[in-house]
Coordinates of C-alpha atoms and ligand atoms in Angstrom, one line a residue:
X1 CA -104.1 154.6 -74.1
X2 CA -101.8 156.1 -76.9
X3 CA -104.0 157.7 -79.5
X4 CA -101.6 160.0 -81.1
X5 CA -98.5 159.8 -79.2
X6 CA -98.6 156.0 -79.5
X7 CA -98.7 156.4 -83.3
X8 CA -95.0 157.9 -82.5
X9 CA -93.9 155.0 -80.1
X10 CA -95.4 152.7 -82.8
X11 CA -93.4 154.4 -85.6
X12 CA -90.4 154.8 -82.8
X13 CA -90.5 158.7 -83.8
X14 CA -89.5 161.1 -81.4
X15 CA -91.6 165.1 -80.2
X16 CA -89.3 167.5 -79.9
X17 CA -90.1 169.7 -77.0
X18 CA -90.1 173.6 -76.2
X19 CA -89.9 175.5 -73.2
X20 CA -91.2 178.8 -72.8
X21 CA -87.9 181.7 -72.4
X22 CA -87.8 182.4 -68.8
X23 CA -83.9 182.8 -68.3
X24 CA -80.7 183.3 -69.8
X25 CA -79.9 179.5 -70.0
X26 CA -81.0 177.6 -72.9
X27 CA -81.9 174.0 -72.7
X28 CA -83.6 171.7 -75.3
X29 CA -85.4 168.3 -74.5
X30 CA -86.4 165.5 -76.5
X31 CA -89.2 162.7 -75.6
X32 CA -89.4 158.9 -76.5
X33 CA -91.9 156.3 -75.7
X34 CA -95.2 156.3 -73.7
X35 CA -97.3 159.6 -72.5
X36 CA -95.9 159.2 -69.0
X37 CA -92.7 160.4 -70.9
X38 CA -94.4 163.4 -72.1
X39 CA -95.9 163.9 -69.2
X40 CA -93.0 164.2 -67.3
X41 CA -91.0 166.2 -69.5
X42 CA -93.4 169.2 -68.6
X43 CA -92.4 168.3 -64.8
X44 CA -88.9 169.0 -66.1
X45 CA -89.4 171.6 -68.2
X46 CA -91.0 173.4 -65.0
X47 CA -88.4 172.3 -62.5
X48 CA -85.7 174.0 -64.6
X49 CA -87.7 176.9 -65.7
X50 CA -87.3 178.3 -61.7
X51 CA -83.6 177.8 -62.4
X52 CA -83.3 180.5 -65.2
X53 CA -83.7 178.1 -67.6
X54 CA -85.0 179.0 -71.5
X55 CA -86.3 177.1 -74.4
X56 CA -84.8 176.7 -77.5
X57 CA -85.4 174.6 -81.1
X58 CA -82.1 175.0 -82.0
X59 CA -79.6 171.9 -80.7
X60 CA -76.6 173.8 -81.2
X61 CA -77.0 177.0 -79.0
X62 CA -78.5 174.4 -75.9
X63 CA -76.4 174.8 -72.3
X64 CA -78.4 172.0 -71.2
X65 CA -79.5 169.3 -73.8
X66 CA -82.0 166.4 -72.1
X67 CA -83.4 162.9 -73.6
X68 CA -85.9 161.4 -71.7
X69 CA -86.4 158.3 -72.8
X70 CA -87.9 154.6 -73.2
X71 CA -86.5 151.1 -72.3
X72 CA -89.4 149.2 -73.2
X73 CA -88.2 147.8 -76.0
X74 CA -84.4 146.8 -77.6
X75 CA -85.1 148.8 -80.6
X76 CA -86.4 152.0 -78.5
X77 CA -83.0 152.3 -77.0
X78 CA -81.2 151.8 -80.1
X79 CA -82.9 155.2 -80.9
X80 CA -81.9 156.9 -77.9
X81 CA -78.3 155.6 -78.0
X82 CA -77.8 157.0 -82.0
X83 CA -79.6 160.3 -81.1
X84 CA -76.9 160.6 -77.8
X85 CA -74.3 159.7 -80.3
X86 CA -75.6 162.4 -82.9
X87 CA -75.3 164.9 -79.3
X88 CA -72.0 164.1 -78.5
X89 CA -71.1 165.1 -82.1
X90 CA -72.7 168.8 -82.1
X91 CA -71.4 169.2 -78.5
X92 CA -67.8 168.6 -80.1
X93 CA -68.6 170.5 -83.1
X94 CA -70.3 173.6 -81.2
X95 CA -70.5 174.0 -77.8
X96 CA -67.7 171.9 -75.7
X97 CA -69.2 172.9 -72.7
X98 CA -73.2 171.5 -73.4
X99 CA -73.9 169.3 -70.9
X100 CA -75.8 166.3 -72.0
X101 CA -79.0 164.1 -70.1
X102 CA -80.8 161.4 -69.7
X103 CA -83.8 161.2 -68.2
X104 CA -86.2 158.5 -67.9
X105 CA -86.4 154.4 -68.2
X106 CA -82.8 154.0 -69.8
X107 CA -81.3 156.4 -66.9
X108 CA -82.7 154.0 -64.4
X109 CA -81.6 150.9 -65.7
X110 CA -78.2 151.9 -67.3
X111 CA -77.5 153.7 -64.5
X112 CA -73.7 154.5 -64.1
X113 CA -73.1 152.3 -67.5
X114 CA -74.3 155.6 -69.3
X115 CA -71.9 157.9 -68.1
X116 CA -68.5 155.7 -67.0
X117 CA -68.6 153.2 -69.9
X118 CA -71.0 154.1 -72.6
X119 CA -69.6 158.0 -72.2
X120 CA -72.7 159.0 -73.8
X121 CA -73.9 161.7 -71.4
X122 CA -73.0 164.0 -68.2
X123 CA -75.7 163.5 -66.0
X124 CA -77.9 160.6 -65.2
X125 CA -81.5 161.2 -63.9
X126 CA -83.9 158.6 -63.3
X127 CA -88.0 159.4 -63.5
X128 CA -88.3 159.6 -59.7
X129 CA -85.3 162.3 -59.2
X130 CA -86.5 165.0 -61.3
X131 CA -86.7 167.4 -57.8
X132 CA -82.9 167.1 -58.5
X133 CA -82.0 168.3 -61.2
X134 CA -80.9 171.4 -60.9
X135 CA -78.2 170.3 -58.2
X136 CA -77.4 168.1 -60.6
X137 CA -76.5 170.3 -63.2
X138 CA -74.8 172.8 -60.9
X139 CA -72.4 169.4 -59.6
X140 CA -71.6 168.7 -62.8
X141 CA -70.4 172.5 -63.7
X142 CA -68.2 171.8 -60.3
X143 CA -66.4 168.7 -61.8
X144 CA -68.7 166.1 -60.1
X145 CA -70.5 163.3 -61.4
X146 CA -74.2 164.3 -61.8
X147 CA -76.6 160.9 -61.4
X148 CA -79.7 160.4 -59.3
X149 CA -81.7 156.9 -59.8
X150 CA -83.3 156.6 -56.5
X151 CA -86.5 155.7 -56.6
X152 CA -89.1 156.4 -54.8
X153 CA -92.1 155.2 -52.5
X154 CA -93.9 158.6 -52.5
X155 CA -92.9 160.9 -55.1
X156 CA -95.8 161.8 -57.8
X157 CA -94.6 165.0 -58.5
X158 CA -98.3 166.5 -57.0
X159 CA -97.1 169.8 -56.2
X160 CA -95.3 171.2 -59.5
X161 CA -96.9 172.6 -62.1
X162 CA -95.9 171.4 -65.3
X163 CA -94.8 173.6 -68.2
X164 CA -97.5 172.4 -71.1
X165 CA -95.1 171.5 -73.7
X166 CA -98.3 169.7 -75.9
X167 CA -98.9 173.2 -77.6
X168 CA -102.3 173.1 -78.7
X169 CA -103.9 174.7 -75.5
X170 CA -106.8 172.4 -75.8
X171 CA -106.1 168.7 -74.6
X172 CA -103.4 168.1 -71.3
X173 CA -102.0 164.7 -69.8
X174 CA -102.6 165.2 -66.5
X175 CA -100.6 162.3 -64.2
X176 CA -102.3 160.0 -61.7
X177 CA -100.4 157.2 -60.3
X178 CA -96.5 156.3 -61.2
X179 CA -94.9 153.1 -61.1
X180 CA -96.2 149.8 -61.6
X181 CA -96.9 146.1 -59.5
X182 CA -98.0 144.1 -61.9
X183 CA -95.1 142.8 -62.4
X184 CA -96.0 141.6 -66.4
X185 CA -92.9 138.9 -67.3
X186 CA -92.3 140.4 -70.4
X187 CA -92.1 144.2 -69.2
X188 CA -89.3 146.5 -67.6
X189 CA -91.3 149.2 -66.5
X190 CA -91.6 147.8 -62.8
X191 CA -87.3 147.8 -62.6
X192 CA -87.4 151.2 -64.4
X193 CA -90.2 153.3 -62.7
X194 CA -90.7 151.4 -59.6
X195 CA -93.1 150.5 -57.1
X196 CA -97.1 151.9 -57.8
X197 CA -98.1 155.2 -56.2
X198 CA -101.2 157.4 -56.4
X199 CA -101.5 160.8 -56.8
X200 CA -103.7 163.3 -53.9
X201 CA -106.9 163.3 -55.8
X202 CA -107.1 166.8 -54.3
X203 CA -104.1 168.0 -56.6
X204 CA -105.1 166.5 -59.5
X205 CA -108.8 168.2 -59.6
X206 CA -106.8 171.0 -59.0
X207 CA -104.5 170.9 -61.3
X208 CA -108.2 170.0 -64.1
X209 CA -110.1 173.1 -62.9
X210 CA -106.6 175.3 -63.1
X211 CA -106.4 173.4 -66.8
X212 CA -110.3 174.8 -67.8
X213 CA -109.6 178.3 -66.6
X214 CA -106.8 178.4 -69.6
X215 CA -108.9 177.2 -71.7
X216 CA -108.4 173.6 -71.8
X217 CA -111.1 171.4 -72.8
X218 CA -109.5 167.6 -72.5
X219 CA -107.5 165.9 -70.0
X220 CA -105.8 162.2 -70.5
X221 CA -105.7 160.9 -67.2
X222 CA -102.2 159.1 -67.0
X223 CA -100.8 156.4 -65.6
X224 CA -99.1 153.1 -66.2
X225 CA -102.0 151.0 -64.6
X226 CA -105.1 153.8 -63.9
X227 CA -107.3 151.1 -63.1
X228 CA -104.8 150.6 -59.9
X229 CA -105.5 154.1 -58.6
X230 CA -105.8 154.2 -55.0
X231 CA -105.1 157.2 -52.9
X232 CA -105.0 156.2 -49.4
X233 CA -103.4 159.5 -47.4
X234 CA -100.0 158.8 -49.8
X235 CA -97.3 156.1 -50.7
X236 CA -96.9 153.1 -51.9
X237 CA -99.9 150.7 -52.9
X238 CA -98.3 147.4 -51.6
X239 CA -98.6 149.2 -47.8
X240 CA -102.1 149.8 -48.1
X241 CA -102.8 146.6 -46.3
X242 CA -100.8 147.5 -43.4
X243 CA -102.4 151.3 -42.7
X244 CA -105.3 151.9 -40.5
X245 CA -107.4 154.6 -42.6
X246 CA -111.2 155.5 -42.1
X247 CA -112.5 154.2 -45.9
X248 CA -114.6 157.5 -46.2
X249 CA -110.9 158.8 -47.1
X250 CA -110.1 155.9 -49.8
X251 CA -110.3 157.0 -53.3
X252 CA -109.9 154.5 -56.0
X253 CA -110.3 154.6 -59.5
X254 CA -114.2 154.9 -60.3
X255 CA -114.5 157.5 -57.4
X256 CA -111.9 159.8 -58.9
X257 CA -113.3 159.4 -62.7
X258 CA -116.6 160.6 -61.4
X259 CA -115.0 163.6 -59.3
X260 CA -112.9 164.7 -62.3
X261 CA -116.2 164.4 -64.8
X262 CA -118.2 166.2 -62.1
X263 CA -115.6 169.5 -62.9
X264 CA -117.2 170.4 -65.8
X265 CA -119.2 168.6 -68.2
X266 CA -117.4 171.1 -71.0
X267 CA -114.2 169.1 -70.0
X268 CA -113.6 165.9 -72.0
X269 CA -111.9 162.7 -69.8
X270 CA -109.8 160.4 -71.2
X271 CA -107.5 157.9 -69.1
X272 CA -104.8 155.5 -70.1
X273 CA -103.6 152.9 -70.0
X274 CA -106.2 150.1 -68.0
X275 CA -105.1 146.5 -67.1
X276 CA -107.6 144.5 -67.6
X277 CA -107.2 142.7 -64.4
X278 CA -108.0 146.0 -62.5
X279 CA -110.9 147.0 -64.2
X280 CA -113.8 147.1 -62.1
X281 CA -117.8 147.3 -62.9
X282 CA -117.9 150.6 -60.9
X283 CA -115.4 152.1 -63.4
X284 CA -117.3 150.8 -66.4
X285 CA -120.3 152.0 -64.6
X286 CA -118.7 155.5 -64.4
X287 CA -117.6 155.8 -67.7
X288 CA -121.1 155.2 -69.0
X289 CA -122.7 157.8 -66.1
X290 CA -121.1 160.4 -67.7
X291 CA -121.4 162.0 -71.1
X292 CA -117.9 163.2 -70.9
X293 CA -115.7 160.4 -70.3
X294 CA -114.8 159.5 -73.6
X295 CA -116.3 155.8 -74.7
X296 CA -112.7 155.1 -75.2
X297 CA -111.0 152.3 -73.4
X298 CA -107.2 151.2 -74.3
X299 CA -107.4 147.5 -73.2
X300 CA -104.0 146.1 -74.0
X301 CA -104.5 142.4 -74.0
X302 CA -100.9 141.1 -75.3
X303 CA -102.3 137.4 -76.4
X304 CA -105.2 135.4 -76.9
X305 CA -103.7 132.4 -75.2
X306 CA -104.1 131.8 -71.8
X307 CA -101.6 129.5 -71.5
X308 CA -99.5 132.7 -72.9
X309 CA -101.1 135.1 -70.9
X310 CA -100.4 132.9 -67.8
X311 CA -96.7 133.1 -68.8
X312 CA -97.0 136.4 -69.1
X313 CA -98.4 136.8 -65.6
X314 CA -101.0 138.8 -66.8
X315 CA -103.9 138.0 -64.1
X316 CA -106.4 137.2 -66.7
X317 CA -107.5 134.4 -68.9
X318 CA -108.6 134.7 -72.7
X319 CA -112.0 133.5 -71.0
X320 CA -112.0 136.4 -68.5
X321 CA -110.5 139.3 -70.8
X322 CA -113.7 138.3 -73.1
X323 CA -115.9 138.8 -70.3
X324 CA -114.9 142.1 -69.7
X325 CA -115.5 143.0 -73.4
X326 CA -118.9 141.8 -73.0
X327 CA -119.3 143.8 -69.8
X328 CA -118.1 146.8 -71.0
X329 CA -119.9 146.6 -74.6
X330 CA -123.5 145.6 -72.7
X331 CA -123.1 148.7 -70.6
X332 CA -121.6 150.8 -73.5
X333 CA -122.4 149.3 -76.8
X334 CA -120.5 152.1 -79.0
X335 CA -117.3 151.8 -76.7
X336 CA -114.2 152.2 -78.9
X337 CA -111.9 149.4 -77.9
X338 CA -107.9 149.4 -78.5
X339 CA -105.1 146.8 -77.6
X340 CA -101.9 146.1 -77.4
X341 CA -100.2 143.1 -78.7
X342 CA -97.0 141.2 -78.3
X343 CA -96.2 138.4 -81.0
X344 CA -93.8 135.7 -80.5
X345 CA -93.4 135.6 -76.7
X346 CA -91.2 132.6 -75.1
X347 CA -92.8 129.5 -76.0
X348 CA -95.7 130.8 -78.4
X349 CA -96.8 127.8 -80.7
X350 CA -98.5 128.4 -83.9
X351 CA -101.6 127.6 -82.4
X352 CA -101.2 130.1 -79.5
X353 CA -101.0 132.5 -82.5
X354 CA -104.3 131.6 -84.1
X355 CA -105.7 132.0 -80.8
X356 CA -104.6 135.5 -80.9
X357 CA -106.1 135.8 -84.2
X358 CA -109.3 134.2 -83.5
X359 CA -109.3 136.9 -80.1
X360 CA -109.1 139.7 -82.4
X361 CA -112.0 138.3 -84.9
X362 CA -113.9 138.0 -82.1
X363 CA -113.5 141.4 -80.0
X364 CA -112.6 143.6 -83.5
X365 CA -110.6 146.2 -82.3
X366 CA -110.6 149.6 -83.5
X367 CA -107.2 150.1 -83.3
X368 CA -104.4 147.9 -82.0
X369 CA -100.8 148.9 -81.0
X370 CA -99.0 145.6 -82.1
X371 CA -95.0 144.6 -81.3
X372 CA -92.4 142.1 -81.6
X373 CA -91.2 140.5 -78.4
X374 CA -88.2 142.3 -77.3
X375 CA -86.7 140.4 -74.3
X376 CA -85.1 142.7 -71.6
X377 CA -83.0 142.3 -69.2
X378 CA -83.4 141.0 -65.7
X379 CA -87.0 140.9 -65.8
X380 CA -89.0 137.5 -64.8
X381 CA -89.1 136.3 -68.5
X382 CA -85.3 136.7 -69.4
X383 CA -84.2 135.2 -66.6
X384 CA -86.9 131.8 -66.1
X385 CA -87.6 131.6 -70.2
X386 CA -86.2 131.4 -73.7
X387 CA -87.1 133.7 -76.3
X388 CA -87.1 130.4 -78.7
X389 CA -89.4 132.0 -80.9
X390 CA -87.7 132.5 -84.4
X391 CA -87.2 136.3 -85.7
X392 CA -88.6 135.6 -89.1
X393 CA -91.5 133.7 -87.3
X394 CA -92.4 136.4 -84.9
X395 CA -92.2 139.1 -88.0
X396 CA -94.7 136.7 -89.9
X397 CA -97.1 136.7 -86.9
X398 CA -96.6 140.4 -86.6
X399 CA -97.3 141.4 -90.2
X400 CA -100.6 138.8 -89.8
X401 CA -101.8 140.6 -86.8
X402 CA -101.2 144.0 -88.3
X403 CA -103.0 143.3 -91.1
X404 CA -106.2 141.9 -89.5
X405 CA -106.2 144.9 -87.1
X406 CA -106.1 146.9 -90.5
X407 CA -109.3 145.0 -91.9
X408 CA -111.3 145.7 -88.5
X409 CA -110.3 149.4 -88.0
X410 CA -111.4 150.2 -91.5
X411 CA -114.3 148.1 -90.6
X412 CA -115.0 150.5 -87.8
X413 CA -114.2 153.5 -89.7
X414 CA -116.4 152.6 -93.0
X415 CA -119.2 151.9 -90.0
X416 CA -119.2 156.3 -89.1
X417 CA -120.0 157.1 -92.7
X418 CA -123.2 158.9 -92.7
X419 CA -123.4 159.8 -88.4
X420 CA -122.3 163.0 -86.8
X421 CA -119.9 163.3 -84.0
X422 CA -119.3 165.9 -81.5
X423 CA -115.5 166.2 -82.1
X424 CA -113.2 169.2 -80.6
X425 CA -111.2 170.6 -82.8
X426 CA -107.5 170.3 -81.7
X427 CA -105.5 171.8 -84.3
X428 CA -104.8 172.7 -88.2
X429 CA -104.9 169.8 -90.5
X430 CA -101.0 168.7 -91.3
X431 CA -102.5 167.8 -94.8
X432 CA -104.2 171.5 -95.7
X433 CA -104.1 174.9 -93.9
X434 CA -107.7 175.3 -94.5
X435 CA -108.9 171.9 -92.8
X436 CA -108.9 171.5 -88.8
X437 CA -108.7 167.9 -87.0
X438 CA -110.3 166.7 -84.1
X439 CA -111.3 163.7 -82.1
X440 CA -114.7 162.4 -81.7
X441 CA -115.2 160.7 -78.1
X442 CA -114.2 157.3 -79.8
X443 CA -110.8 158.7 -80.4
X444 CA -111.3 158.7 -84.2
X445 CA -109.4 161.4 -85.8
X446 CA -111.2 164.1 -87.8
X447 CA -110.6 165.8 -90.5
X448 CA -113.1 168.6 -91.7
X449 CA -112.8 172.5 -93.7
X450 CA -112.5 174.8 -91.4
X451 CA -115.5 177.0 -91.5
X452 CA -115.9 179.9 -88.8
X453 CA -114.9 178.0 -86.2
X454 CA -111.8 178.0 -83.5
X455 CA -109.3 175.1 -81.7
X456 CA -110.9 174.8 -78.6
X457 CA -114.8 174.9 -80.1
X458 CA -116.6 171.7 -79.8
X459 CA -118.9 171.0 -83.1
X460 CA -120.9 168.5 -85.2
X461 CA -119.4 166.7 -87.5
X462 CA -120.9 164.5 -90.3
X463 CA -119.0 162.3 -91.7
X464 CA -118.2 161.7 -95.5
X465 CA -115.7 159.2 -96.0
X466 CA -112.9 157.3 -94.3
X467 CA -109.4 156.0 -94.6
X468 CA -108.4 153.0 -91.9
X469 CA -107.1 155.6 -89.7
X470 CA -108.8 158.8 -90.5
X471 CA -112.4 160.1 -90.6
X472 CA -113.3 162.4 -93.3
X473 CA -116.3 165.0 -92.5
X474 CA -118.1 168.1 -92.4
X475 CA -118.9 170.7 -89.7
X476 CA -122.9 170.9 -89.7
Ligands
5AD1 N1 -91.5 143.4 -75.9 C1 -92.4 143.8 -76.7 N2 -93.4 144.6 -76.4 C2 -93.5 145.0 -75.1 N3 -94.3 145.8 -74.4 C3 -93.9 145.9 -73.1 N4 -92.8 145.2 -72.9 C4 -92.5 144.6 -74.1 C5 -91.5 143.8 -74.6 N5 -90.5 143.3 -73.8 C6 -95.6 146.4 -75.0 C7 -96.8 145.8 -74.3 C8 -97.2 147.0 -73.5 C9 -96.8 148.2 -74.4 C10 -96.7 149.5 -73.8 O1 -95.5 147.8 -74.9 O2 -97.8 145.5 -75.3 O3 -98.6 147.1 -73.3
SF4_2 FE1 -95.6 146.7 -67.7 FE2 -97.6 145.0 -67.1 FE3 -97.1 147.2 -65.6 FE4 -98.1 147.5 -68.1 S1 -99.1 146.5 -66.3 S2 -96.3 148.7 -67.1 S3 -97.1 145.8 -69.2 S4 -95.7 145.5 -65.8

């Protein structure tokens, strides 16, 4: 699901974001957490652009200084909280009249706490209110309390062009569905982002083919469950059941994978993140139809227990996920499999760990995105179970899930020595001016000298050597 920008979540690291000038305010934004984020940042950053609004790196000169950020876990809010704090101090220092946001999963389930007792920020926008924040902004200037956290059954943003904020020109998120029903024990993002909608499949081809004519070659097809997809006319999933609609109109997930690879075979699909209890044979039939859906698939998984996984309310046993694996590998046998992983959720024995462990020897990930349990509040698992597992106990199983994950992607890496990928090349090398990097369709980054070629050219590259999160290579 993450590939690069989960490396940041991982790490807790924050992108700091750019807007074009188009105006003669200034405004600076900052992202945290999951692609969705950075996704809707560029809805922002377009919103406010048609307000006058201009870009700048600079903290200090900002009017208009907006976080949006991630609740998902304790520690990803701690961030957001110190960089608010680190705000408040420049806007003393600089500029008494910067007005200071927050956008996102905090802003929806602090709500008012963030402004009346927190006094941390001036407005309070939550990710299905975006429409309103210019009002907002204006209100504030007048004295008024500036805070929208409706959510919503409809909005997916279809319409509005987003400002890309990626800068590389080459690969774009481009967002599907929003919210969530799963309704995971252990996860917030139902509370924070709301009930599960679907994008018009019309807008977002449209929104691909407008992507290729500027020379785009990837799109990440986004969305907190894609799997879930299911564009029925518009709103919310859980009324499907009660609409009369001819089926010829139904799109689900497989039918818009194979519309979006039918655009351009030029144009490389990715999608994130699948549940594994949504995932249907007709996707995985899909991805292997076309030569340009990456074989990529982000399969968080979370444990290897199913007595966990039941507490967890994650719709799948250990028995099923493995069966999907099977599926997926006999139908794509070079498919490049990722996870996420949660150690130490309520009630997690030692052997409900090795269970986890012995999952992992078994499917051998190539790369895993592994946490700490993190209990938040109000959702199913805080309020009907104890997180009895001990800190130093979940660290432990963390640190022995890392390190296996280490052994396998290595594994996989040491395992492209000696092939050649197609990779596109995405950017300069952050190591040496004179090397690009890429991806190759397993999501493996590339590293290779430069030659004659461009960002945006696909080519060949064979590969020399490995570390256990980089491939090493040459253009041939
Ligand atoms: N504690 C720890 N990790 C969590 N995740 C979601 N909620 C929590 C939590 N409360 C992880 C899951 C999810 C990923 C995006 O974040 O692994 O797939
Ligand atoms: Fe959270 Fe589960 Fe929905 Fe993912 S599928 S966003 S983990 S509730």
């Amino acid at each position: 699901m993450f590939d690069k920008v989960l490396n940041e979540k991982i790490q807790g690291t924050a992108l700091k974001k750019e807007f074009k000038n188009v105006g003669n305010k200034k405004m600076y934004i900052e992202s945290y957490g999951c692609q969705m984020n950075f996704s809707d940042s560029e809805i922002v950053a377009s919103v406010l652009s048609r307000e006058g609004f201009r870009t700048t790196k600079t903290l200090e000169e900002a009017d208009l200084v907006l976080i949006n950020t991630c609740s998902i876990r304790d520690k990803a809010e701690q961030t957001v909280r110190n960089r608010l704090k680190y705000f408040q101090s420049v806007k003393k220092k600089y500029n008494k009249k910067m007005t200071v946001g927050v956008l996102g999963c905090m802003a929806e389930r602090l709500k008012e706490k963030l402004l009346d007792q927190e006094k941390l920020v001036d407005i309070v926008v939550g990710p299905d209110a975006y429409r309103d924040l210019p009002k907002l902004v204006k209100e504030i200037e007048d004295g008024k309390k500036g805070i929208n956290v409706f959510l919503s059954l409809e909005e997916t943003y279809a319409d509005i062009n987003p400002i890309r904020l990626s800068g590389n020109g080459v690969t774009a998120f481009v967002s599907i569905t929003r919210g969530c029903d799963n309704m995971c024990t252990f996860c917030v993002v139902p509370y924070t982002r709301g009930r599960e909608r679907s994008r018009d499949p019309k807008s977002i081809i449209k929104e691909c083919e407008e992507l290729i004519k500027l020379g785009y070659k990837e799109v990440t097809l986004l969305g907190q469950n894609v799997d879930s997809y299911l564009w029925y006319g518009g709103g919310a999933k859980k009324d499907y059941k009660n609409t009369t609609v001819d089926q010829k109109k139904v799109w689900n997930f497989a039918k818009l994978l194979d519309e979006v690879a039918k655009i351009n075979p030029d144009l490389r699909i990715r999608f994130s993140t699948s549940n594994p209890q949504d995932m249907t044979d007709q996707v995985i039939d899909i991805i292997s139809k076309h030569k340009n859906i990456c074989d990529y698939i982000h399969l968080p998984v979370q444990s290897g227990s199913s007595k966990i996984l039941k507490l967890m309310n994650r719709g799948y046993s250990r028995k099923e996920y493995l069966n999907l694996i099977k599926k997926i590998k006999n139908k794509i046998p070079d498919c490049a499999i990722s996870m996420d992983m949660i150690a130490g959720f309520c009630n997690e024995t030692e052997k409900d760990h090795l269970e986890t462990l012995s999952l992992m020897d078994i499917v051998k990930y190539d790369y895993g995105y592994m946490f700490k349990y993190s209990e938040r509040p109000n959702t199913p698992a805080a309020k009907k179970l104890i997180d009895n597992v001990h800190e130093k106990i979940k660290q432990r199983r963390l640190t022995e899930i890392i390190s296996k994950q280490r052994e396998h992607s290595l594994m996989h890496m040491k395992k492209r020595i000696g092939k050649t990928y197609k990779v596109l090349i995405e950017g300069i090398s952050k190591k040496s001016i004179k090397f690009y990097y890429g991806r190759t369709t397993h999501n493996a980054t590339v590293v290779f000298e430069k030659g004659e070629k461009k960002v945006g050219d696909y080519v060949n590259v064979k590969i020399k050597d490995c570390t256990s999160a980089t491939l090493i290579g040459e253009i041939i």
